[in-house]
mmCIF file with all atom_site columns, C-alpha atoms in Angstrom:
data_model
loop_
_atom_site.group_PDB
_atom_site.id
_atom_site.type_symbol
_atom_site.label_atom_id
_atom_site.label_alt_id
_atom_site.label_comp_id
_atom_site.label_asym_id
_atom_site.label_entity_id
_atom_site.label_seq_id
_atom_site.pdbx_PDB_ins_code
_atom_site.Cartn_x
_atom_site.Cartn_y
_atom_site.Cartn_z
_atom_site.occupancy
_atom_site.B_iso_or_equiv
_atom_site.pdbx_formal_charge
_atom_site.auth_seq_id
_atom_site.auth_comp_id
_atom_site.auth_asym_id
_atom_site.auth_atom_id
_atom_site.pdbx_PDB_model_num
ATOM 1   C CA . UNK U 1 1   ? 24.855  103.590 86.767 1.00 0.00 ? 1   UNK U CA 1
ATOM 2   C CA . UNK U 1 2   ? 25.243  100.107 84.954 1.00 0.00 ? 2   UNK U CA 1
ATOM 3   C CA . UNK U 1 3   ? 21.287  99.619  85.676 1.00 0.00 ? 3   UNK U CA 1
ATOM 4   C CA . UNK U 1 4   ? 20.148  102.397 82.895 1.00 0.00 ? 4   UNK U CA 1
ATOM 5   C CA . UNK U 1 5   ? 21.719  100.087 80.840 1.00 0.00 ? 5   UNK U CA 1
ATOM 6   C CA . UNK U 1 6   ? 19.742  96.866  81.710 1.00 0.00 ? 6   UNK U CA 1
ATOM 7   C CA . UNK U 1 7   ? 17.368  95.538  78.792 1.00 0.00 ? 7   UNK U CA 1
ATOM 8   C CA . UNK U 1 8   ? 14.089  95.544  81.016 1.00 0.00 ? 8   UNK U CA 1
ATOM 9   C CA . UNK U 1 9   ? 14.926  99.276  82.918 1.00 0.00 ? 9   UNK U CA 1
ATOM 10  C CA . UNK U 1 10  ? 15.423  100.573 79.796 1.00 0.00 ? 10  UNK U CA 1
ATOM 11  C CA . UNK U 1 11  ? 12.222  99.799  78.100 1.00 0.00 ? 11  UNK U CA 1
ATOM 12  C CA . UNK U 1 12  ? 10.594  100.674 81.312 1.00 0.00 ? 12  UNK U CA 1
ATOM 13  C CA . UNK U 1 13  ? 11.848  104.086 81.358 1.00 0.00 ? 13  UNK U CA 1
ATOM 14  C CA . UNK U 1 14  ? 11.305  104.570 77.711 1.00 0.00 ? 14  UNK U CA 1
ATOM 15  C CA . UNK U 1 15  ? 7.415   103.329 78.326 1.00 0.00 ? 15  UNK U CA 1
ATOM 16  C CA . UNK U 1 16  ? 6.777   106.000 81.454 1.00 0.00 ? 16  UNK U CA 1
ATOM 17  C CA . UNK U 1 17  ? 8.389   108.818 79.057 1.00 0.00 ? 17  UNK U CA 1
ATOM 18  C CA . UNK U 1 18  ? 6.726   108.203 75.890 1.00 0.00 ? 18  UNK U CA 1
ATOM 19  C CA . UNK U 1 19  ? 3.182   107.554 78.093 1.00 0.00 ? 19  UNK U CA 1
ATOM 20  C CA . UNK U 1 20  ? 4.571   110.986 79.366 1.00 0.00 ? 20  UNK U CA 1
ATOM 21  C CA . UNK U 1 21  ? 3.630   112.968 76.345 1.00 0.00 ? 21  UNK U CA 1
ATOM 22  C CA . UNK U 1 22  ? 0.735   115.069 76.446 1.00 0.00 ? 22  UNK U CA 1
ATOM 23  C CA . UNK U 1 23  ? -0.465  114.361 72.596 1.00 0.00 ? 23  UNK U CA 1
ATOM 24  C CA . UNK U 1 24  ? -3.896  116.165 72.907 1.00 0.00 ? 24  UNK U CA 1
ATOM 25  C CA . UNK U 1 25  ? -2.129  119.424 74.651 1.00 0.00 ? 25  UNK U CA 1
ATOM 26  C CA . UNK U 1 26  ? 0.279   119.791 71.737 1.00 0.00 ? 26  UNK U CA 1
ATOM 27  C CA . UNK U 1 27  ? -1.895  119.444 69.066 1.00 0.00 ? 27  UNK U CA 1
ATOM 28  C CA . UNK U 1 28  ? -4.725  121.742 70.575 1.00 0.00 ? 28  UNK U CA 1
ATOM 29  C CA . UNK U 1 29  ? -1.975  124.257 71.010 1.00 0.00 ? 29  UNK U CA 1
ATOM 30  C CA . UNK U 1 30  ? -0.154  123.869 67.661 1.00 0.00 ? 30  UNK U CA 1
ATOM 31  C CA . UNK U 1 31  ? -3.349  123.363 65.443 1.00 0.00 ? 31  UNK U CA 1
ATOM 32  C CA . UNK U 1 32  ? -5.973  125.392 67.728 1.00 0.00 ? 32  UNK U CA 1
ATOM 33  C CA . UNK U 1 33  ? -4.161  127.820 69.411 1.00 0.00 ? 33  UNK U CA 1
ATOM 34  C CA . UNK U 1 34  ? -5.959  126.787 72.315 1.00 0.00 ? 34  UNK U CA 1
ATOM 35  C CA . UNK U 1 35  ? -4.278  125.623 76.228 1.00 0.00 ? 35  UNK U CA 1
ATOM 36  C CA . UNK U 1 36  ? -6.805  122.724 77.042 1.00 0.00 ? 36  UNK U CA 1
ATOM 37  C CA . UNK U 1 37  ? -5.285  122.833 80.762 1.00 0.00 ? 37  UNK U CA 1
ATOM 38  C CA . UNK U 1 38  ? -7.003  125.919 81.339 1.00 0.00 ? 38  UNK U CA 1
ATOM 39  C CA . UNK U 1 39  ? -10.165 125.117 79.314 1.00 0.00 ? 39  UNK U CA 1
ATOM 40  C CA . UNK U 1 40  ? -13.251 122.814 79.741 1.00 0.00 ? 40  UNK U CA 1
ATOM 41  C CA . UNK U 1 41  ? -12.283 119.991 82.178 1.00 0.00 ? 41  UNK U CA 1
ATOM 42  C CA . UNK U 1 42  ? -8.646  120.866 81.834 1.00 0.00 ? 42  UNK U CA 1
ATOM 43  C CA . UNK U 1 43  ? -7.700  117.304 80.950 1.00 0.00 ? 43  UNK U CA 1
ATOM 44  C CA . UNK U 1 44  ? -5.116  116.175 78.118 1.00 0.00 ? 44  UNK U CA 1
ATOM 45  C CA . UNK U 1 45  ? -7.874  113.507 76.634 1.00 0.00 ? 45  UNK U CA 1
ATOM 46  C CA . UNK U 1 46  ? -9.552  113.339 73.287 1.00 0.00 ? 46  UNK U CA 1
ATOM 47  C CA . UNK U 1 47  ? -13.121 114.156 74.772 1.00 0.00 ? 47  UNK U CA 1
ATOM 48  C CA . UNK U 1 48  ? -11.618 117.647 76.156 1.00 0.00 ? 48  UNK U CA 1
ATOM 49  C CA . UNK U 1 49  ? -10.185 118.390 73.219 1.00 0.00 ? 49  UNK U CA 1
ATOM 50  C CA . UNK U 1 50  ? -13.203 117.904 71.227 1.00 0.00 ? 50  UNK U CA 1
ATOM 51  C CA . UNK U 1 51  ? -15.230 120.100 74.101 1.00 0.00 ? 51  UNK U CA 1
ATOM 52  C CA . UNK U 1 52  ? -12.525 122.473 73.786 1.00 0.00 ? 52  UNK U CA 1
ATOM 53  C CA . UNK U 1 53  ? -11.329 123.345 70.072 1.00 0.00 ? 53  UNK U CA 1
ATOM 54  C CA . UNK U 1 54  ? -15.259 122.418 69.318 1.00 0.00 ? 54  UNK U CA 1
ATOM 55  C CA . UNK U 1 55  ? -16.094 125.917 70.314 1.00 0.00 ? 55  UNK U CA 1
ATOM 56  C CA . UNK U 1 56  ? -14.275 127.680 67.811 1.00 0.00 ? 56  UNK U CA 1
ATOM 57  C CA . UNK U 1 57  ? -13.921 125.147 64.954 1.00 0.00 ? 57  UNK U CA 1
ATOM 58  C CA . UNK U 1 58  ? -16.129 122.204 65.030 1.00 0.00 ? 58  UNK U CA 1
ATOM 59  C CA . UNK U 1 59  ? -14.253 120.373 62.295 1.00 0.00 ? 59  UNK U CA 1
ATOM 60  C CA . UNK U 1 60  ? -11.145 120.847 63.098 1.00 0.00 ? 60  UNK U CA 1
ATOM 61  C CA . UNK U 1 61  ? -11.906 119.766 67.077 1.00 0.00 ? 61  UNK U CA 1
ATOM 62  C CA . UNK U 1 62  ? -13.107 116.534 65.478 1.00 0.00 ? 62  UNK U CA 1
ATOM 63  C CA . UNK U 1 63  ? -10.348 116.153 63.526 1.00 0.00 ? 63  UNK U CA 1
ATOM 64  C CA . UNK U 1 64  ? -7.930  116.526 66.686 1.00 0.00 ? 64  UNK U CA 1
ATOM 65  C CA . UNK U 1 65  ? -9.997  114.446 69.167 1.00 0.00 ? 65  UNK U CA 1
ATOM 66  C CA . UNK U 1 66  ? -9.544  111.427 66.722 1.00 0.00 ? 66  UNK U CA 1
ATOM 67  C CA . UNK U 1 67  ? -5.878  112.294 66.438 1.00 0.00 ? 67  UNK U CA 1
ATOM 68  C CA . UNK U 1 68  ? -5.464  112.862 70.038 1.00 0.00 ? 68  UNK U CA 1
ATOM 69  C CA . UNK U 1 69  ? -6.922  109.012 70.989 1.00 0.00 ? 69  UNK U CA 1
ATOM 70  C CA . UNK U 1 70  ? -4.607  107.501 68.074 1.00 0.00 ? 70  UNK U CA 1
ATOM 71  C CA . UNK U 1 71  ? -1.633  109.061 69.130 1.00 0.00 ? 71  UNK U CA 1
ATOM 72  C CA . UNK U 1 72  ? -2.458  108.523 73.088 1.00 0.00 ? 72  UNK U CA 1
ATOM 73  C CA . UNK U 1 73  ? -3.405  104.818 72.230 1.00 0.00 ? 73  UNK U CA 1
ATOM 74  C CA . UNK U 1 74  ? 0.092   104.502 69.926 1.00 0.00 ? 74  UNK U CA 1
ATOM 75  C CA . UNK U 1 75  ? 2.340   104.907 73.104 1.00 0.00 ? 75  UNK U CA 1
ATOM 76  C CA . UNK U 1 76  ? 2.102   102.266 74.992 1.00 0.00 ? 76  UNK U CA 1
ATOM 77  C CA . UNK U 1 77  ? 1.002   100.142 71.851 1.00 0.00 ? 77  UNK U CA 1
ATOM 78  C CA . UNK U 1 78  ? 5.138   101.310 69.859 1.00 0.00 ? 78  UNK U CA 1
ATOM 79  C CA . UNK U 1 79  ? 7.047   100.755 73.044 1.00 0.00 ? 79  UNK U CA 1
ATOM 80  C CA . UNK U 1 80  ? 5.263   97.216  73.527 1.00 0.00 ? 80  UNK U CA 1
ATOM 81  C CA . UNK U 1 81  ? 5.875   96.171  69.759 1.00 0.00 ? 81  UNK U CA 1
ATOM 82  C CA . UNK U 1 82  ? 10.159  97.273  69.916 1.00 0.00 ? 82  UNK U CA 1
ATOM 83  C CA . UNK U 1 83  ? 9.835   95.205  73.472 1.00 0.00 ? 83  UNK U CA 1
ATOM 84  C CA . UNK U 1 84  ? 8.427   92.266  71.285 1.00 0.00 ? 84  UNK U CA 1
ATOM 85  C CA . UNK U 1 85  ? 10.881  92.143  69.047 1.00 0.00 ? 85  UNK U CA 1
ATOM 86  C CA . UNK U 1 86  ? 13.741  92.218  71.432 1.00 0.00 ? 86  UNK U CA 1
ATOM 87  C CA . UNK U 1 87  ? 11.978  88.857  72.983 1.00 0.00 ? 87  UNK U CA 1
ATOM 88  C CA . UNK U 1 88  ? 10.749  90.967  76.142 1.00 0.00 ? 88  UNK U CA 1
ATOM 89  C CA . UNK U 1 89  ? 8.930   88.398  78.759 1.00 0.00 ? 89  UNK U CA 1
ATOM 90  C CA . UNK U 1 90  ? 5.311   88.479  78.960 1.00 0.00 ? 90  UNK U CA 1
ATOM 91  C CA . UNK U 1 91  ? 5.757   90.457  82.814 1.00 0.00 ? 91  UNK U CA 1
ATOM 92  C CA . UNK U 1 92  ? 8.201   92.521  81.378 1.00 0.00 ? 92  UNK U CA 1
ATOM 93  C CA . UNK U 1 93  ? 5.539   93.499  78.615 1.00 0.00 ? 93  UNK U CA 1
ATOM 94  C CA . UNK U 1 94  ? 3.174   94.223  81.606 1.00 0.00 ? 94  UNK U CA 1
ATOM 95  C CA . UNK U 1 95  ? 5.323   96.269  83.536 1.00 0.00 ? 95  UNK U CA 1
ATOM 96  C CA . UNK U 1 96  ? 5.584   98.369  80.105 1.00 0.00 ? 96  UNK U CA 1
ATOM 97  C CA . UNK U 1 97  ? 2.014   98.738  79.867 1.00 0.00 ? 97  UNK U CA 1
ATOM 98  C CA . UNK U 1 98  ? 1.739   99.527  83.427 1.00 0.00 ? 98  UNK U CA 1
ATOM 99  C CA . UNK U 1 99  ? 4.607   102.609 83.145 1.00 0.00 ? 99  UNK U CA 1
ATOM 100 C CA . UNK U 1 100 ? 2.746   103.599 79.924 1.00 0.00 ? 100 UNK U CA 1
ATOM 101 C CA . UNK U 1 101 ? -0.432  104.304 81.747 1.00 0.00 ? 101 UNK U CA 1
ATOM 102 C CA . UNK U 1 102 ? 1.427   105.731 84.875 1.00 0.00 ? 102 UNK U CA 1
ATOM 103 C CA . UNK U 1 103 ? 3.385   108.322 82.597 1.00 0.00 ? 103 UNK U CA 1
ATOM 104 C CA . UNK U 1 104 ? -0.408  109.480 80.623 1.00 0.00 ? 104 UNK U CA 1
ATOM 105 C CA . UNK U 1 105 ? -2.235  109.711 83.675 1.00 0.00 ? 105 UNK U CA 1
ATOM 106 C CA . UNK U 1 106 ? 0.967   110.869 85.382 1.00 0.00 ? 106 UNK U CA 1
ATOM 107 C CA . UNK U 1 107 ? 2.839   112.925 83.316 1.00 0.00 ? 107 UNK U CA 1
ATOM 108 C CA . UNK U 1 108 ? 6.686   114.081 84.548 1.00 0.00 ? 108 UNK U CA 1
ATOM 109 C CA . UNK U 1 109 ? 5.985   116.832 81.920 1.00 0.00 ? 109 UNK U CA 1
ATOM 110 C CA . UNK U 1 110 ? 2.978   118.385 83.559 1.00 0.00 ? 110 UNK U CA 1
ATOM 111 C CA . UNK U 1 111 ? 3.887   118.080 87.113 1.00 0.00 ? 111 UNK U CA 1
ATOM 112 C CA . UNK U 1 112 ? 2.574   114.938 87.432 1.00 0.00 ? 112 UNK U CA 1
ATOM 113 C CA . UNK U 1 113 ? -0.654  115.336 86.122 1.00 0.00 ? 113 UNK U CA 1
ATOM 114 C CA . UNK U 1 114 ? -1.913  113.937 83.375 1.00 0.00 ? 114 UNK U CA 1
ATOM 115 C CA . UNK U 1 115 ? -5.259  112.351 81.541 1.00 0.00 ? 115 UNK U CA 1
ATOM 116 C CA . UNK U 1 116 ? -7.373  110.006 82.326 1.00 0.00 ? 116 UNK U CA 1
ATOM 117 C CA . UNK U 1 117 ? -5.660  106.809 80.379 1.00 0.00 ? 117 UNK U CA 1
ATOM 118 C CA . UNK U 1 118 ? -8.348  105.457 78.633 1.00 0.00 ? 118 UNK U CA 1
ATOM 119 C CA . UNK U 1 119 ? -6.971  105.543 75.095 1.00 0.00 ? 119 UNK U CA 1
ATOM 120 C CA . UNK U 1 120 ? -3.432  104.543 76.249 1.00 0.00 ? 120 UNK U CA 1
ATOM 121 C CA . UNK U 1 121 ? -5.089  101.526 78.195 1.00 0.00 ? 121 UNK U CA 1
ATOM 122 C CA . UNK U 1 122 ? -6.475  100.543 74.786 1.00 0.00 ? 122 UNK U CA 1
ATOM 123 C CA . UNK U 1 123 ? -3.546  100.913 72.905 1.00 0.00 ? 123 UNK U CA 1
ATOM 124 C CA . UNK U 1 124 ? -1.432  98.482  75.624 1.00 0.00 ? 124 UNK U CA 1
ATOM 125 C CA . UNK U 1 125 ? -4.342  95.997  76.488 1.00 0.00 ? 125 UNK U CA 1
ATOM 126 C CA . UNK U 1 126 ? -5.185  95.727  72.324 1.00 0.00 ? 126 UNK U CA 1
ATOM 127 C CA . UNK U 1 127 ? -1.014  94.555  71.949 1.00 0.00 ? 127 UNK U CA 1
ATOM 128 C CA . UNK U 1 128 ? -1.147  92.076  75.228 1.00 0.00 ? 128 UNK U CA 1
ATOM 129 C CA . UNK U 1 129 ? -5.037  91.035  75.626 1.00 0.00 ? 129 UNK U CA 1
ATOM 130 C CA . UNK U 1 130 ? -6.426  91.639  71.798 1.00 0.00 ? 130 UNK U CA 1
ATOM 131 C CA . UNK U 1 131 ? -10.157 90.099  71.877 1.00 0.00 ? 131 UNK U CA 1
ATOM 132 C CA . UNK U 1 132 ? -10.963 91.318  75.243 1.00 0.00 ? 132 UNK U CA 1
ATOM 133 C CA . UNK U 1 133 ? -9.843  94.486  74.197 1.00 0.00 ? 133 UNK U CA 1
ATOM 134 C CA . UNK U 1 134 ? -11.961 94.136  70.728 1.00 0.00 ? 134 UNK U CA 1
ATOM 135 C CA . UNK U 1 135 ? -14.916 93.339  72.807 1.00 0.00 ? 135 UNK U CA 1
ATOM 136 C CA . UNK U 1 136 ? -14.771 96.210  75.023 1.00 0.00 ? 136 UNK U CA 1
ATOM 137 C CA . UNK U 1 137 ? -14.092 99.039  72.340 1.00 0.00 ? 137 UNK U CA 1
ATOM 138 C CA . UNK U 1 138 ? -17.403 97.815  70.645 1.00 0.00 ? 138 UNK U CA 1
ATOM 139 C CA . UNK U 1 139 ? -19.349 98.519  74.163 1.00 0.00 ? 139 UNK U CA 1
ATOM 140 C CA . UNK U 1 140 ? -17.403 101.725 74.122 1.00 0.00 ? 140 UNK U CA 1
ATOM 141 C CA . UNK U 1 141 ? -18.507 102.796 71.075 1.00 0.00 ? 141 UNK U CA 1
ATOM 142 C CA . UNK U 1 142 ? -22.033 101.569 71.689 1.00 0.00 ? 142 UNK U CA 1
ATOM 143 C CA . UNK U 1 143 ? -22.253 103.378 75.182 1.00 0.00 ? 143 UNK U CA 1
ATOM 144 C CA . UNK U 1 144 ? -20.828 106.595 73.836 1.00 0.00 ? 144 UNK U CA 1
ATOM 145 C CA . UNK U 1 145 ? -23.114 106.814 70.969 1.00 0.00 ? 145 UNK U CA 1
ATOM 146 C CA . UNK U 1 146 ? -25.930 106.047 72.738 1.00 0.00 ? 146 UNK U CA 1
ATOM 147 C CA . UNK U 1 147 ? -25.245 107.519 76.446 1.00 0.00 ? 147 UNK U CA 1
ATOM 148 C CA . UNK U 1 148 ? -23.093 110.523 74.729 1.00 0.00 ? 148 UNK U CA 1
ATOM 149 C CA . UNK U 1 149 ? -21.365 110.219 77.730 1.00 0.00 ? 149 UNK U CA 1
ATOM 150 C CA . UNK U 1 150 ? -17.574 110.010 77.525 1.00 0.00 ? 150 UNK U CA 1
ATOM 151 C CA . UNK U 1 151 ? -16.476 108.609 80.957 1.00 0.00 ? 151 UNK U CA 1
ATOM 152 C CA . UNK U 1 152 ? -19.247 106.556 81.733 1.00 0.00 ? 152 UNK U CA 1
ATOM 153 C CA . UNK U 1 153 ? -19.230 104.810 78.527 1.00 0.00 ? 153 UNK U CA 1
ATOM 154 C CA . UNK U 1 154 ? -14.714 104.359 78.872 1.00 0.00 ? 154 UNK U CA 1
ATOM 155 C CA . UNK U 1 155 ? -15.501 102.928 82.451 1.00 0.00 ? 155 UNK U CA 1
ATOM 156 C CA . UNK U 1 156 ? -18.422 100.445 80.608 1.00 0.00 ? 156 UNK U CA 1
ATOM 157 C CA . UNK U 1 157 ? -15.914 99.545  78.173 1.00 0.00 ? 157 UNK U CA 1
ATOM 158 C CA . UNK U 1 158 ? -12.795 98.984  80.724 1.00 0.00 ? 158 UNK U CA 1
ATOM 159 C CA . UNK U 1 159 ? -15.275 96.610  82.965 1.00 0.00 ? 159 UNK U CA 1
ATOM 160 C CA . UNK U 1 160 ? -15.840 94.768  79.815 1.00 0.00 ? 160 UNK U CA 1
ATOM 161 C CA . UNK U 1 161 ? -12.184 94.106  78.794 1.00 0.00 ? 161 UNK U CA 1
ATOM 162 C CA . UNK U 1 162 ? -11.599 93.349  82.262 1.00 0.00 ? 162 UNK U CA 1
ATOM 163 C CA . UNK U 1 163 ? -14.263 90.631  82.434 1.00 0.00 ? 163 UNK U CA 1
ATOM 164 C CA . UNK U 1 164 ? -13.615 89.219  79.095 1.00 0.00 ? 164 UNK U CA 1
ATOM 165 C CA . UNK U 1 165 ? -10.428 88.855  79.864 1.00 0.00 ? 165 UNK U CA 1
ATOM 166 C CA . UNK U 1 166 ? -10.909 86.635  82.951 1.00 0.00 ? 166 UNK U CA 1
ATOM 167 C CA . UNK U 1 167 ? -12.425 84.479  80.673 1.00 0.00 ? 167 UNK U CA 1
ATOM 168 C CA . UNK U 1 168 ? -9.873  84.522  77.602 1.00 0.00 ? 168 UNK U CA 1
ATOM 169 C CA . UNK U 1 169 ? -6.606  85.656  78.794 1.00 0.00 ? 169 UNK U CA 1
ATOM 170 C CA . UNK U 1 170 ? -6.774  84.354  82.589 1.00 0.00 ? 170 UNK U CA 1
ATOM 171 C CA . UNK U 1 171 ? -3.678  84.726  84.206 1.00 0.00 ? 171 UNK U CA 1
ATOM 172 C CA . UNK U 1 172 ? -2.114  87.226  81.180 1.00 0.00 ? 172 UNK U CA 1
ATOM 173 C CA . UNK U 1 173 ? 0.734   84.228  81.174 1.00 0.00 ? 173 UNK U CA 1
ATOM 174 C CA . UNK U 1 174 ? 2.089   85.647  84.458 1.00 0.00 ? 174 UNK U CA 1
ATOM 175 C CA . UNK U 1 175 ? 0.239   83.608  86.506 1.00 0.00 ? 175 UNK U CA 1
ATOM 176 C CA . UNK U 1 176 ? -1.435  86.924  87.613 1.00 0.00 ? 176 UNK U CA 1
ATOM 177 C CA . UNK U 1 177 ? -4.179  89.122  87.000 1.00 0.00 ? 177 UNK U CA 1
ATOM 178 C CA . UNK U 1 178 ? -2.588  91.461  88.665 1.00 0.00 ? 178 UNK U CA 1
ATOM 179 C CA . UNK U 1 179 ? -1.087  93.669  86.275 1.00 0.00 ? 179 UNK U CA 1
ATOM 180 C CA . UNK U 1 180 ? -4.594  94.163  84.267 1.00 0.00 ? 180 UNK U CA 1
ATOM 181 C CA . UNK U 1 181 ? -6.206  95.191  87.733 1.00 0.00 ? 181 UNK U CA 1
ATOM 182 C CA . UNK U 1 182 ? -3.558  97.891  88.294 1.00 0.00 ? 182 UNK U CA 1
ATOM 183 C CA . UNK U 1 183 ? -4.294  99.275  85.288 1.00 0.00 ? 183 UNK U CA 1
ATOM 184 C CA . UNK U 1 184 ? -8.279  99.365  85.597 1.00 0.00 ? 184 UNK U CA 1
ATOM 185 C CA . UNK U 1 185 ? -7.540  100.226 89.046 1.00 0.00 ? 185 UNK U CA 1
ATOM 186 C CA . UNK U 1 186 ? -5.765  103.699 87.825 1.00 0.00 ? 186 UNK U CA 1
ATOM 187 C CA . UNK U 1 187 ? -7.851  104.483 85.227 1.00 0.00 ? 187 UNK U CA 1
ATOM 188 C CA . UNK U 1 188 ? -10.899 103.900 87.891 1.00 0.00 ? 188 UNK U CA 1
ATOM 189 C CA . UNK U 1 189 ? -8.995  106.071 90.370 1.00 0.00 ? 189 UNK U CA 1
ATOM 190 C CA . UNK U 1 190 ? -8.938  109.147 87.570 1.00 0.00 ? 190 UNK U CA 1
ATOM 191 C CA . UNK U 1 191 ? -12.419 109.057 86.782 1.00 0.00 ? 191 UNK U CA 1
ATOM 192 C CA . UNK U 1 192 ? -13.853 109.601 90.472 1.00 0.00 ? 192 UNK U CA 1
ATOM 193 C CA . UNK U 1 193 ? -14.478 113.111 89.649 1.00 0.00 ? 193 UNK U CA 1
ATOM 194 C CA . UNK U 1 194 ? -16.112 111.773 86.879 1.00 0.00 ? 194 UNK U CA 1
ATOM 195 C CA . UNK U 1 195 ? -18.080 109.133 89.056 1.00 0.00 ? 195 UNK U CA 1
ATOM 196 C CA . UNK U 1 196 ? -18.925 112.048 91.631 1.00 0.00 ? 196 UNK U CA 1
ATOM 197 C CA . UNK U 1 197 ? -20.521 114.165 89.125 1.00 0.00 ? 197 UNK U CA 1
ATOM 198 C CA . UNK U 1 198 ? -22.341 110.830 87.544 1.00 0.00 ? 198 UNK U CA 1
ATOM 199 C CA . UNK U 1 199 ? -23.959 110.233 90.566 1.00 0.00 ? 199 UNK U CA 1
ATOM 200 C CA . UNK U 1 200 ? -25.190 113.650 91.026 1.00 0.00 ? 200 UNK U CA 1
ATOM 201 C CA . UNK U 1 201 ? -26.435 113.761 87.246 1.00 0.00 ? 201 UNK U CA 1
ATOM 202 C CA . UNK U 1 202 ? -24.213 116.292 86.523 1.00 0.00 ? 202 UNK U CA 1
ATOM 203 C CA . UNK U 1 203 ? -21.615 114.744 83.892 1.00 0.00 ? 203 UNK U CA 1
ATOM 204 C CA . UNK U 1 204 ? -21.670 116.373 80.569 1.00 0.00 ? 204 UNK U CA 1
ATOM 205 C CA . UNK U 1 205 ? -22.875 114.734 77.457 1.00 0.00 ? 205 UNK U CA 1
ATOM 206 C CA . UNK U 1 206 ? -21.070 114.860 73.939 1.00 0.00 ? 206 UNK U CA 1
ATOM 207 C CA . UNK U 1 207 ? -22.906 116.381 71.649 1.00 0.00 ? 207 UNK U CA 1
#
């Protein structure tokens, strides 16, 4: 058992765990009364929440939709910073953000489901790739206020951050691209209902 004790196993455990933690379930439940699993899409995101909690208290489900993407973005970002300060290597910081994602979109408390890990992908790339990161939250925020579509305007946004990044933070000082493309690559994979329905015309606006 002396590997739970190793610096780098720890911190990666601590990052799956923490990504784990289904923020916008709890506070839908505690503040709203409300299971989103069994409401609206029936994911854990900020978007559902806001569909969800919207139809019984508007400001409130406003309220707990902005909470729910601060709190998703904060765990990856929290584990990253500690990590920082105890000198973590650049791939170890990677493999953090990686777990992070993997325990949101993956969650060991739900059975291994979990949300779509948009906001936690912004919370670890805005600690490891800042300015890309910057850049694609503003074409996030443009997209969703003009498209009023949630997915389609986090998958604009990712693309951006990814592309920016090949440009500004080739290599994320790993020699490797690698771990960025994982992450896009699972946050891609979660959205193909998403895509599906985009491609029919049938994804939901936010209104």
């Amino acid at each position: 058992m002396d590997f739970l004790f190793n610096f780098n196993i720890l911190f990666y455990i601590v990052a799956y765990l923490a990504g784990s933690i289904p923020f916008g379930l709890l506070l839908a439940k505690v503040f709203a009364d409300v299971n989103i699993k069994e409401h609206g899409s029936r994911s854990i995101g900020a978007t559902n929440v806001l569909r969800v909690v919207k139809e019984t208290n508007p400001s409130l489900a406003k309220k707990l939709s902005v909470a729910t993407v601060i709190l998703d973005a904060l765990k990856g970002t929290i584990v990253l910073l500690i990590a920082m300060m105890f000198d973590a290597s650049a791939s170890t910081l990677w493999a953090i953000a990686v777990l992070a994602i993997l325990g949101h979109c993956y969650s060991i408390f739900l059975g291994l489901e979990g949300g779509k890990g948009v906001a936690t992908g912004l919370g670890v790339f805005l600690v490891l790739i800042p300015i890309p990161t910057l850049i694609g939250a503003a074409i996030w925020i443009f997209c969703a206020k003009v498209l009023k579509v949630s997915s389609l305007s986090s998958l604009l946004g990712l693309t951006a951050v990814v592309i920016a990044a090949l440009f500004l933070n080739n290599g994320l000082e790993v020699g490797s691209n690698a771990p960025m493309y994982l992450i896009a690559f699972i946050i891609y994979y979660k959205h193909i209902p998403n895509i599906i329905r985009l491609i029919k015309g049938e994804e939901k606006k936010v209104v």
